[in-house]
Coordinates of C-alpha atoms in Angstrom, one line a residue:
G273 CA -17.6 -1.4 -33.6
E274 CA -20.3 -3.6 -36.2
Y275 CA -18.9 -6.6 -37.6
T276 CA -20.6 -9.2 -40.1
I277 CA -19.7 -13.0 -40.4
T278 CA -20.3 -15.0 -43.2
A279 CA -20.6 -18.9 -43.5
T280 CA -20.6 -20.1 -47.2
N281 CA -20.7 -23.6 -48.6
I282 CA -22.0 -24.9 -51.8
H283 CA -25.4 -24.4 -50.7
G284 CA -25.5 -21.0 -50.3
Q285 CA -24.4 -18.8 -47.5
Q286 CA -25.4 -16.8 -44.5
V287 CA -24.4 -13.4 -43.2
E288 CA -25.1 -12.3 -39.6
T289 CA -23.9 -8.9 -38.3
F290 CA -23.3 -8.1 -34.7
E291 CA -21.5 -5.5 -32.4
L292 CA -18.2 -6.1 -30.7
E293 CA -17.1 -4.0 -27.9
I294 CA -13.9 -4.6 -26.2
S295 CA -13.7 -3.3 -22.8
S296 CA -10.6 -1.4 -21.7
D297 CA -8.8 -3.1 -18.3
T298 CA -7.9 0.5 -17.4
S299 CA -9.1 2.9 -15.1
P300 CA -7.9 7.0 -14.5
P301 CA -6.6 7.3 -10.8
Q302 CA -9.1 8.3 -8.5
F303 CA -8.7 9.1 -4.8
T304 CA -11.6 7.4 -2.5
S305 CA -10.6 10.2 0.0
T306 CA -9.6 13.5 -1.4
V307 CA -8.6 15.1 2.2
H308 CA -6.3 13.2 4.7
S309 CA -5.0 14.7 7.6
I310 CA -2.2 13.7 10.3
Q311 CA -0.8 15.2 13.3
L312 CA 2.7 14.4 14.3
F313 CA 4.8 15.7 17.3
H314 CA 8.0 17.5 16.3
G315 CA 10.7 14.6 15.7
Q316 CA 8.0 12.2 14.9
S317 CA 7.4 9.9 11.7
G318 CA 4.2 8.9 10.3
I319 CA 2.7 7.2 7.1
V320 CA -0.5 8.3 5.5
Q321 CA -2.1 5.3 3.4
L322 CA -3.7 6.3 0.6
D323 CA -6.7 5.0 -0.9
L324 CA -6.2 5.0 -4.4
T325 CA -7.4 3.1 -7.6
G326 CA -6.5 3.0 -11.1
K327 CA -5.1 0.8 -14.2
P328 CA -2.3 0.7 -14.6
Q329 CA -1.1 1.5 -11.1
P330 CA -1.0 5.6 -10.7
K331 CA 2.2 7.2 -10.0
V332 CA 2.1 9.6 -6.9
T333 CA 3.9 12.8 -6.6
I334 CA 3.7 15.6 -4.3
E335 CA 3.4 19.2 -6.1
N336 CA 5.2 22.2 -4.8
R337 CA 7.1 20.9 -2.2
D338 CA 10.7 19.5 -2.2
D339 CA 11.0 18.4 1.4
Y340 CA 13.6 15.8 2.0
N341 CA 11.7 13.9 4.9
V342 CA 8.7 13.2 2.8
Q343 CA 8.7 10.6 0.5
V344 CA 6.1 8.9 -1.6
T345 CA 6.1 4.9 -2.1
G346 CA 3.6 3.2 -4.3
D347 CA 0.0 4.2 -2.2
R348 CA 2.1 5.4 0.9
V349 CA 3.2 9.1 2.1
I350 CA 6.0 8.9 4.7
F351 CA 7.0 11.5 6.9
T352 CA 9.7 11.3 8.5
K353 CA 11.0 13.3 11.7
V354 CA 8.9 15.9 10.8
T355 CA 9.6 19.5 12.0
S356 CA 7.5 22.8 12.1
E357 CA 8.7 23.6 8.6
T358 CA 7.5 20.5 7.7
G359 CA 4.0 20.9 8.6
G360 CA 1.3 22.4 6.2
V361 CA -0.4 21.3 3.0
Y362 CA 0.8 18.7 0.5
K363 CA -1.0 18.6 -2.9
L364 CA -1.1 15.1 -4.2
L365 CA -1.1 14.4 -7.8
A366 CA -1.9 10.8 -9.3
V367 CA -1.1 10.0 -12.9
N368 CA -1.7 7.1 -15.0
E369 CA -2.3 7.0 -18.7
E370 CA -5.9 7.5 -18.4
G371 CA -5.9 10.4 -16.6
Q372 CA -5.2 12.0 -13.3
D373 CA -6.6 13.0 -9.9
T374 CA -5.6 15.1 -6.8
A375 CA -5.8 15.0 -3.2
V376 CA -4.4 16.9 -0.2
I377 CA -2.8 15.8 2.9
V378 CA -2.7 18.4 5.9
L379 CA 0.2 17.8 8.3
E380 CA -0.1 19.8 11.5
V381 CA 3.4 19.3 13.7
S382 CA 2.8 20.1 17.0
G383 CA 5.3 20.1 20.2
E384 CA 8.8 19.2 20.6
A385 CA 10.4 16.1 20.9
P386 CA 12.1 15.3 23.8
Q387 CA 15.7 16.5 23.9
F388 CA 18.3 15.7 26.7
V389 CA 20.4 18.8 27.7
G390 CA 24.2 17.8 28.2
T391 CA 25.9 14.7 27.7
F392 CA 26.0 11.5 29.7
P393 CA 29.8 10.4 30.6
N394 CA 30.3 6.8 31.8
V395 CA 30.6 6.7 35.6
T396 CA 32.5 4.0 37.8
L397 CA 31.5 3.9 41.4
P398 CA 32.9 1.9 44.2
H399 CA 30.7 -0.5 45.6
L400 CA 27.8 0.2 48.0
T401 CA 28.4 3.9 47.2
S402 CA 25.9 6.6 45.9
H403 CA 25.9 9.1 43.4
T404 CA 23.8 11.9 42.0
F405 CA 22.9 11.9 38.5
R406 CA 21.9 15.8 37.2
V407 CA 19.6 15.1 34.2
S408 CA 17.8 17.5 32.2
A409 CA 15.4 17.4 29.0
V410 CA 13.6 19.9 27.2
G411 CA 10.6 19.3 25.2
L412 CA 6.6 20.2 24.4
P413 CA 4.8 18.7 26.5
A414 CA 7.5 18.5 29.2
P415 CA 9.2 15.0 29.3
S416 CA 9.6 12.6 32.0
I417 CA 12.9 11.2 32.8
E418 CA 13.6 7.7 33.7
I419 CA 16.9 6.0 34.6
A420 CA 16.8 2.0 34.4
R421 CA 19.3 -0.7 34.3
I422 CA 19.4 -2.7 31.3
S423 CA 21.5 -5.5 32.0
G424 CA 20.9 -8.4 33.9
D425 CA 17.3 -9.4 35.0
V426 CA 16.9 -6.4 37.3
Q427 CA 15.5 -3.2 36.0
T428 CA 15.2 -0.3 38.2
V429 CA 13.4 2.6 37.6
F430 CA 13.6 5.9 39.4

């Protein structure tokens, strides 16, 4: 606003006017990128880093989705062990006392994480004998299977 300042002594006075603007150290939320895309395989986890400005720090929420495996932490959206049901469009809302902004995350879930068929019992073999392990796994794309010794210095992959 406009102010006056007055200096006075026994010899007189001087009056000046001036304009005083107080700048706000606040700003509304703004997503630098309003569309984010992430592709994950079934069962994978991933993070979308949001490029967001605003003071005070905006609070980000996801609208209209109640997925237990999707969380917003600060400026990150974390997807945990996604499934085909998790895939889709997520509308983000960033809010602070100065305003709000929106962005969208498109999550594409493809394939199926490897999953072993059956169980693996422990096997004890006499020295210098052989054994056939029957192992199968399903997934998209079809998984490769490795058997490796993990104790000692020897690691053999079949």
